[in-house]
Short mmCIF file of C-alpha atoms in Angstrom, two decimals:
data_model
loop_
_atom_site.label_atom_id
_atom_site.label_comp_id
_atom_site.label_asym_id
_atom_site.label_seq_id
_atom_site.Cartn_x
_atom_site.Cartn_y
_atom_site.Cartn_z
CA UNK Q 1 -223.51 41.23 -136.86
CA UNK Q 2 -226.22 41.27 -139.66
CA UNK Q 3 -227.87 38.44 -137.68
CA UNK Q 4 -227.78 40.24 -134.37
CA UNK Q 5 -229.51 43.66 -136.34
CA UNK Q 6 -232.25 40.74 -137.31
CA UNK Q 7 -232.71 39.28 -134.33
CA UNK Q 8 -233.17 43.28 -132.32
CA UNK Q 9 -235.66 44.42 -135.30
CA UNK Q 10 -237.59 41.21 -134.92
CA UNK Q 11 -238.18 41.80 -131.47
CA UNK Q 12 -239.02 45.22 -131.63
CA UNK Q 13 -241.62 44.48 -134.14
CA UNK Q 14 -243.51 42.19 -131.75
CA UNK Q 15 -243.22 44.72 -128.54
CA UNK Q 16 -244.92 47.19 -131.07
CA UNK Q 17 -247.13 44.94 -132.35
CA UNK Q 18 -248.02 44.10 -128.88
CA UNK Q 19 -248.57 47.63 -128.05
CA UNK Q 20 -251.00 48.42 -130.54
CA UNK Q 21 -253.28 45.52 -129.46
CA UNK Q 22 -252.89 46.51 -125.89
CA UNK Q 23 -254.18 49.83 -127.32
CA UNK Q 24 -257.10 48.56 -129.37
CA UNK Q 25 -258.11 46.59 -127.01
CA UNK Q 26 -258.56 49.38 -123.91
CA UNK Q 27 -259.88 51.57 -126.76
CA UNK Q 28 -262.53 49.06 -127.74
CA UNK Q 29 -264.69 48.77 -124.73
CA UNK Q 30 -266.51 45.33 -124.13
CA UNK Q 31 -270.38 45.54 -123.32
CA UNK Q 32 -269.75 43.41 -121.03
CA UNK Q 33 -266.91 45.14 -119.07
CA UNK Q 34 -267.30 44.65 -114.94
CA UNK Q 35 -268.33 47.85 -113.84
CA UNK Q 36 -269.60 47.76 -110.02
CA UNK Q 37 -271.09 50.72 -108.28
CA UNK Q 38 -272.07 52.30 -111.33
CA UNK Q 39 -273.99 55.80 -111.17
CA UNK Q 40 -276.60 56.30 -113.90
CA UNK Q 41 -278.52 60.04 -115.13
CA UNK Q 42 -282.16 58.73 -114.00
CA UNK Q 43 -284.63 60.93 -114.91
CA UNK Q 44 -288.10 61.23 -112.62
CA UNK Q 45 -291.16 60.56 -115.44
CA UNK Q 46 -293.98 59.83 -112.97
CA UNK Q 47 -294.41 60.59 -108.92
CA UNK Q 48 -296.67 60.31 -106.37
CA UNK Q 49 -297.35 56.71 -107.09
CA UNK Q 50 -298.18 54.17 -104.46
CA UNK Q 51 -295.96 51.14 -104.52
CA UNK Q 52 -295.02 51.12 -108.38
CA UNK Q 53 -294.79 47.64 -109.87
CA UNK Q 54 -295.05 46.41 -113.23
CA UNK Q 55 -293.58 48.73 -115.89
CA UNK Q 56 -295.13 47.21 -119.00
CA UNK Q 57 -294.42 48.78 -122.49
CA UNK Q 58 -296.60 48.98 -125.18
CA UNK Q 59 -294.54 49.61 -128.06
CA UNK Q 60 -296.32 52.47 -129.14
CA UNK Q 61 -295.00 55.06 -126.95
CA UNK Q 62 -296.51 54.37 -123.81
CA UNK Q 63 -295.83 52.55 -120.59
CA UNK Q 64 -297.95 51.32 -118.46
CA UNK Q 65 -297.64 50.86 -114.40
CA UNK Q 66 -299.42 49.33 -111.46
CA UNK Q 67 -299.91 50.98 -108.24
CA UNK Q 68 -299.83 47.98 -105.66
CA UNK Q 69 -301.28 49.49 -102.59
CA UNK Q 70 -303.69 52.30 -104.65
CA UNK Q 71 -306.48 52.05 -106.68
CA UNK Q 72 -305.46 52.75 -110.06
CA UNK Q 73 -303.03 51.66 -112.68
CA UNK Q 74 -301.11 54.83 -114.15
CA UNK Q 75 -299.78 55.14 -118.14
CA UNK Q 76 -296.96 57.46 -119.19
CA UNK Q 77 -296.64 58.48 -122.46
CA UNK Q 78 -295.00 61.61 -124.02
CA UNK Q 79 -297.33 63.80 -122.10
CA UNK Q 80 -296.73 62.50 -119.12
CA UNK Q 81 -298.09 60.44 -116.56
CA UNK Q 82 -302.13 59.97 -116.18
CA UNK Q 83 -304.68 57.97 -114.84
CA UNK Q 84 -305.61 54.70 -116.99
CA UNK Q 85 -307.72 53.12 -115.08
CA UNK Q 86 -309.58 52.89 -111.37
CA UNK Q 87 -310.05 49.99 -109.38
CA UNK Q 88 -314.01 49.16 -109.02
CA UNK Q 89 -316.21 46.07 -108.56
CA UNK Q 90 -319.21 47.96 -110.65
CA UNK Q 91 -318.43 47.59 -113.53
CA UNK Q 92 -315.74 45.48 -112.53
CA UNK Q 93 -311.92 46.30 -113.56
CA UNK Q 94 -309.43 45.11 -110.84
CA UNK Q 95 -309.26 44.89 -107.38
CA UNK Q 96 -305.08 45.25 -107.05
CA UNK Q 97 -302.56 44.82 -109.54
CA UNK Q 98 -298.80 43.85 -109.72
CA UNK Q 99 -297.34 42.57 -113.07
CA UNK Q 100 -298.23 43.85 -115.99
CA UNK Q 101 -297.46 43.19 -119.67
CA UNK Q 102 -299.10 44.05 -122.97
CA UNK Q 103 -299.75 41.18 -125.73
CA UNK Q 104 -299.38 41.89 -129.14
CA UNK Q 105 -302.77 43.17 -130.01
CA UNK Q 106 -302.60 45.87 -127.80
CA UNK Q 107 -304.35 44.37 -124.88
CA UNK Q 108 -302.86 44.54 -121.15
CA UNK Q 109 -302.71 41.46 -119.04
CA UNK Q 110 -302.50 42.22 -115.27
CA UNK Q 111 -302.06 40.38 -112.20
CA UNK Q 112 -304.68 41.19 -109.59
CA UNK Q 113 -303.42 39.41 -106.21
CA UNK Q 114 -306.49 41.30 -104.75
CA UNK Q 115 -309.06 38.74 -106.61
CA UNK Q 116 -305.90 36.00 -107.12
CA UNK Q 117 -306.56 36.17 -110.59
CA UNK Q 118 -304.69 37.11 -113.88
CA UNK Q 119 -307.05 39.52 -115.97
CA UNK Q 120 -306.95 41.05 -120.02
CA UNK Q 121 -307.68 44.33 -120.32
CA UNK Q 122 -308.81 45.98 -123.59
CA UNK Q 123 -307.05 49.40 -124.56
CA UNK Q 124 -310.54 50.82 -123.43
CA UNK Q 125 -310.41 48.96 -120.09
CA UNK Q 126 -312.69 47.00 -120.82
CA UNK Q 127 -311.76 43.70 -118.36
CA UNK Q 128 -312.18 40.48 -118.45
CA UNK Q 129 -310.77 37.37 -116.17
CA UNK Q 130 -308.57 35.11 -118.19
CA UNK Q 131 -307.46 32.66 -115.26
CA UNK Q 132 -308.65 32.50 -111.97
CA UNK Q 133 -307.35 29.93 -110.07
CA UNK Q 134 -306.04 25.63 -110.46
CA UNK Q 135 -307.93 22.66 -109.29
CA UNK Q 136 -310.94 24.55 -108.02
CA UNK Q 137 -308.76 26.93 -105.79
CA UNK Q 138 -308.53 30.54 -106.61
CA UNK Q 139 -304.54 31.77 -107.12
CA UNK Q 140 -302.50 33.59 -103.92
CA UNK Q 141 -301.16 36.21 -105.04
CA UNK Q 142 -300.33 36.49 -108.99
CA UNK Q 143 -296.83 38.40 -108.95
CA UNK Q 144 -295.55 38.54 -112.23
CA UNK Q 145 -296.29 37.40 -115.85
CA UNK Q 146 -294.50 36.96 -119.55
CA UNK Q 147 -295.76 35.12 -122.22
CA UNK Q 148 -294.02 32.50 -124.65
CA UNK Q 149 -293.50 32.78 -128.14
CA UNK Q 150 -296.53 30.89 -128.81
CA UNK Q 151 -298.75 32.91 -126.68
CA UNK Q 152 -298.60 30.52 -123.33
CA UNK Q 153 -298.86 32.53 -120.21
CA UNK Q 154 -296.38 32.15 -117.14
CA UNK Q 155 -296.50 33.67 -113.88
CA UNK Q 156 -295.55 33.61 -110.42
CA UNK Q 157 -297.74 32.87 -107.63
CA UNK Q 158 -296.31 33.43 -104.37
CA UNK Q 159 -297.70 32.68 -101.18
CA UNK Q 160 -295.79 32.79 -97.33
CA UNK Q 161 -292.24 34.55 -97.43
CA UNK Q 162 -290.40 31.54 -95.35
CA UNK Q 163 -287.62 29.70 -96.62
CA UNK Q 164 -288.73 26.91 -94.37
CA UNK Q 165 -291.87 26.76 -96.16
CA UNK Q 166 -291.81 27.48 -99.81
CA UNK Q 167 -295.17 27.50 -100.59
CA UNK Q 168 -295.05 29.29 -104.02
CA UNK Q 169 -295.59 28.04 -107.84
CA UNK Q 170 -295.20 28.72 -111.51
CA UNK Q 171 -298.33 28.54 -113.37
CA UNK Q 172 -298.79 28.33 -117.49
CA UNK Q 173 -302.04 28.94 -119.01
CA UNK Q 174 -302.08 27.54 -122.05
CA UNK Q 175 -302.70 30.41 -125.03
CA UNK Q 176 -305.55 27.53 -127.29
CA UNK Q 177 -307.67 26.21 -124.92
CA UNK Q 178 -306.64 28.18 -121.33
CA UNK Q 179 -306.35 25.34 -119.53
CA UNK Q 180 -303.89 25.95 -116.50
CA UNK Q 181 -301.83 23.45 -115.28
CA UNK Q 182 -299.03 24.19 -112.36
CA UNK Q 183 -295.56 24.32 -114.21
CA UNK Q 184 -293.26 24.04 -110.87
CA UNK Q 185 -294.12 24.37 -107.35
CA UNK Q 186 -291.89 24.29 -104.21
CA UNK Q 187 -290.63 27.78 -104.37
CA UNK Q 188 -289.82 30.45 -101.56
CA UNK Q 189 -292.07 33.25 -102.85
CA UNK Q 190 -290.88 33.38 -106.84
CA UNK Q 191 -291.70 37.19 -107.76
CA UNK Q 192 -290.19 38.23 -110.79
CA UNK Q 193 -290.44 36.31 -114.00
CA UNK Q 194 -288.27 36.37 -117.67
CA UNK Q 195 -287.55 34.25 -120.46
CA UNK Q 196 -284.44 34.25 -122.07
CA UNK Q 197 -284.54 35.24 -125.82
CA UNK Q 198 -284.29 32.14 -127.21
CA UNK Q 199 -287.32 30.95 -125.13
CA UNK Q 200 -285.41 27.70 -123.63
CA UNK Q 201 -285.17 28.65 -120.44
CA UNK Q 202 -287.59 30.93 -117.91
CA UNK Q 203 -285.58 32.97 -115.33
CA UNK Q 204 -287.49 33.40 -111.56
CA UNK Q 205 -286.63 35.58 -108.96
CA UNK Q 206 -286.90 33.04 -105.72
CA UNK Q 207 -286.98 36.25 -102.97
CA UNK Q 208 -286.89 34.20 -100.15
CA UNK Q 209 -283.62 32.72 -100.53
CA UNK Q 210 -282.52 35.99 -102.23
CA UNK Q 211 -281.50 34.05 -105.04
CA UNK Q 212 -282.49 33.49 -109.06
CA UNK Q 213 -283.13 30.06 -110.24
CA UNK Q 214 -283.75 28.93 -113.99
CA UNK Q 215 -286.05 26.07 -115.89
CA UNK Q 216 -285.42 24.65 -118.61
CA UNK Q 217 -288.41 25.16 -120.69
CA UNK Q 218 -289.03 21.30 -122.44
CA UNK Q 219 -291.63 20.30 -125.58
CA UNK Q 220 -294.90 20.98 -124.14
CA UNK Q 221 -294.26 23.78 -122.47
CA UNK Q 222 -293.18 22.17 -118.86
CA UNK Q 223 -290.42 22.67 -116.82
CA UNK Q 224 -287.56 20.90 -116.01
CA UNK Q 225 -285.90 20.64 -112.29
CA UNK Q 226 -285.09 23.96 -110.95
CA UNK Q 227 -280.91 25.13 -111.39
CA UNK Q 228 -279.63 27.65 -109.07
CA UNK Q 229 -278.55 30.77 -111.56
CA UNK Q 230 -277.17 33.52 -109.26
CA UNK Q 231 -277.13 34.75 -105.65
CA UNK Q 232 -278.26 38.54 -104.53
CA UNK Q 233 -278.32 38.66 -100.92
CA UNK Q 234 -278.64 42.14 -99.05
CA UNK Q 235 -282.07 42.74 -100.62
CA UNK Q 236 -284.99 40.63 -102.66
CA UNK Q 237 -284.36 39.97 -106.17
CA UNK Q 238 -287.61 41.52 -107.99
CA UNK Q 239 -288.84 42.02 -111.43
CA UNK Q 240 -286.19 41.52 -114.14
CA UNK Q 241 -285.90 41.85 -118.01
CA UNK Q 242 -283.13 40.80 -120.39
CA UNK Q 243 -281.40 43.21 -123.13
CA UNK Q 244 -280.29 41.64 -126.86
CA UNK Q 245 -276.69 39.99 -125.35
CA UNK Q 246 -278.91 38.05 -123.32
CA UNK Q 247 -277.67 40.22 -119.81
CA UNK Q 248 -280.44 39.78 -116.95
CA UNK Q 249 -281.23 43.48 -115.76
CA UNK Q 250 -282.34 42.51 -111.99
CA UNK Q 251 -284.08 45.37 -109.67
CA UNK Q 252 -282.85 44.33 -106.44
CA UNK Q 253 -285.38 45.42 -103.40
CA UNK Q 254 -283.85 46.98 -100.39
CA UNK Q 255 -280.52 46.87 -101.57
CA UNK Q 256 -280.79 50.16 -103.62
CA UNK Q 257 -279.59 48.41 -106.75
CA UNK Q 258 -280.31 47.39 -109.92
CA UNK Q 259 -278.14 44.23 -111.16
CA UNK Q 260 -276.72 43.12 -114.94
CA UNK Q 261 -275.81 39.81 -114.91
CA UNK Q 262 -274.13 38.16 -117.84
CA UNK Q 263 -275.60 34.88 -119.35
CA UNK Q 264 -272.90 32.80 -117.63
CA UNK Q 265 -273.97 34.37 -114.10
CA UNK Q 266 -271.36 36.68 -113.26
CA UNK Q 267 -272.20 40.26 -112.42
CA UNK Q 268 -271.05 42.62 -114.95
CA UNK Q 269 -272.78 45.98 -113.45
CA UNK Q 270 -274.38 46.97 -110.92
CA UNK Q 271 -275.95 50.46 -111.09
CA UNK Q 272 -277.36 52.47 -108.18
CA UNK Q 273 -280.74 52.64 -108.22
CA UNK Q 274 -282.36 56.28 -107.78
CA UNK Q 275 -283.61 54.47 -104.16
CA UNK Q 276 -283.57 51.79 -101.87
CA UNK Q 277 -286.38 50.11 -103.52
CA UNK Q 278 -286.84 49.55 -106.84
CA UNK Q 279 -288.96 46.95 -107.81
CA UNK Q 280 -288.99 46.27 -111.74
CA UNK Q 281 -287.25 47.46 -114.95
CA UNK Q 282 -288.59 47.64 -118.48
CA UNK Q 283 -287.13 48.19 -121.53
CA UNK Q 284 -288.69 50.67 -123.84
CA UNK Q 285 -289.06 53.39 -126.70
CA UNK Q 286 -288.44 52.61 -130.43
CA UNK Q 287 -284.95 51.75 -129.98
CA UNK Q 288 -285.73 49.87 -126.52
CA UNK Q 289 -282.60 50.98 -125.22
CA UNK Q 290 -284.46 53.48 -122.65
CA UNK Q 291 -284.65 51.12 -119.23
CA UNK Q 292 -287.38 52.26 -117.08
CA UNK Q 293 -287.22 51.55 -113.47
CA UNK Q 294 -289.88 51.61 -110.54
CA UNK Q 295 -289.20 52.58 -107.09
CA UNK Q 296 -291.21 52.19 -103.89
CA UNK Q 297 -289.00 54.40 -101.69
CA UNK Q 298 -289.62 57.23 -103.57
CA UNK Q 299 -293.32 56.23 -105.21
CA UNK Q 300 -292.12 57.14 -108.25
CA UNK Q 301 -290.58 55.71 -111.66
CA UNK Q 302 -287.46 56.92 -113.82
CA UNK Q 303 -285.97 56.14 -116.79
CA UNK Q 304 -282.47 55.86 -118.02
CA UNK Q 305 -280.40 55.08 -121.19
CA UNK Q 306 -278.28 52.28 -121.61
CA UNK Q 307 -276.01 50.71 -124.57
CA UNK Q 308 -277.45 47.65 -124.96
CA UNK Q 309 -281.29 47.23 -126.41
CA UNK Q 310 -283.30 45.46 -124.54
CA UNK Q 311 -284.66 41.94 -125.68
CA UNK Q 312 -288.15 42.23 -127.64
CA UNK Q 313 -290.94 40.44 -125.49
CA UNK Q 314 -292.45 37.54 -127.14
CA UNK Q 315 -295.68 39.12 -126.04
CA UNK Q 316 -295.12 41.92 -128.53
CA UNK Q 317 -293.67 39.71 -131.40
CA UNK Q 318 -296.54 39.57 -134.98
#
């Protein structure tokens, strides 16, 4: 009898035992719970834009933002949005801009598929051309840029948007002596660009084949073969930035969406974007846990906040 008393208290101990970790764990949410179809609070912070690209944060409080199809590149700060600077040939700024991102000393590096070139531009606006083409040829279409953690510059450089002829390339301009030198080529229009935060491998958004591939970044600075990544059909995966768990934040074009996709390439969330086409996302303010997204549909650009920070650029690392 005493051994069948044992044998009933042992067994209720484990189903409660059981029950509290069933508890703990549904209490303790995991970052990277699946969560499709999610609906965020964005918040408009700039409008009447034309064909917003580029978010690009400063990490002083300000965000800069290209307008693709206008003359002028736009800068939100605390007291809202303004004008930063105007296209113009005399004295010469840019002719049309797309990527943005801003290097460590405070200086903004553009993308100007109007001249095909990749340009620096002081805090004053002061411009000058930092790359202009490879082999004696000017660039296509400069689409998007991020720097390495030695100060090497990557972009994309896109050129017809045909699978059957994927005409586009990775370029790296090397942060001593500026040489460039074509990193990988082959690609179906690559747009957006990221690396992850431990700088081994760089991220591309191949549009074309709706797809995102990876490279293995090797000594030198070169790139290895090209491994498929992830799959986004229904819409163009665009610009993209990763937050401190190493999640890829995706803004997916025409499909109204903006993707998180864990490091192992499943999709943990996908959150609706405040239109059908949003084009970029950029972490920001002093906690970097503010996403800011741009969106053509609409010409405008929002902002949101999320749990996760977002990863610090290399470009703003001392």
């Amino acid at each position: 009898m005493l051994k069948k008393h044992f044998i009933l208290a042992l067994i209720a101990g484990l189903m409660l035992v059981a029950i509290l970790a069933i508890t703990f764990s549904c209490s303790k949410q995991d970052d990277n719970e699946v969560e499709l179809n999610a609906n965020s609070n964005f918040e408009k912070v700039a409008s009447d834009l034309n064909f917003p690209e580029g978010p690009a944060w400063d990490g002083r409080g300000t965000l800069y933002v290209s307008n693709c199809y206008g003359n002028w590149i736009t800068k939100i700060s605390n007291e809202g949005p303004e004008i930063f600077l105007h296209a113009s040939d005399n004295p010469f700024t840019f002719q049309k801009t797309n990527g943005l991102t801003v290097f460590r000393d405070g200086s903004l590096f553009a993308c100007d598929f109007g001249r095909g070139a990749i340009l620096r531009i002081s805090r004053d606006g002061t411009t000058q051309i930092y790359a202009d083409g490879y082999e004696c040829k000017r660039f296509n279409r400069p689409n998007d840029l991020a720097f390495d953690a030695d100060g090497n510059l990557y972009f994309s450089d896109p050129n017809s948007y045909r699978q059957e002829n994927p005409d586009g390339a990775i370029y790296r301009v090397d942060a001593i002596t500026r040489q460039v030198t074509r990193a990988a080529d082959s690609l179906a229009f690559p747009n957006g660009l990221a690396f992850s935060s431990d700088a081994k491998y760089l991220y591309v958004a191949e549009s074309a084949f709706q797809r995102i591939v990876r490279f293995r970044v090797l000594p030198g600075g070169s790139l290895a073969e090209k491994q498929f990544f992830i799959e986004l059909p229904g819409g163009d995966p665009d610009g993209m930035n990763f937050d401190r768990k190493g999640n890829l934040y995706v803004a997916h074009f025409g499909g109204g969406a903006i993707y998180v996709i864990a490091p192992e390439g499943k999709i943990i969330k996908k959150i609706i974007a405040p239109g059908k086409k949003p084009s970029n996302v950029e972490f920001g303010d002093s906690d970097l846990r503010t996403l800011f997204v741009t969106e053509v549909e609409t010409n405008a650009v929002y902002k949101t906040r999320v749990k996760i920070p977002g990863s610090a650029l290399f470009s703003s690392m001392k």
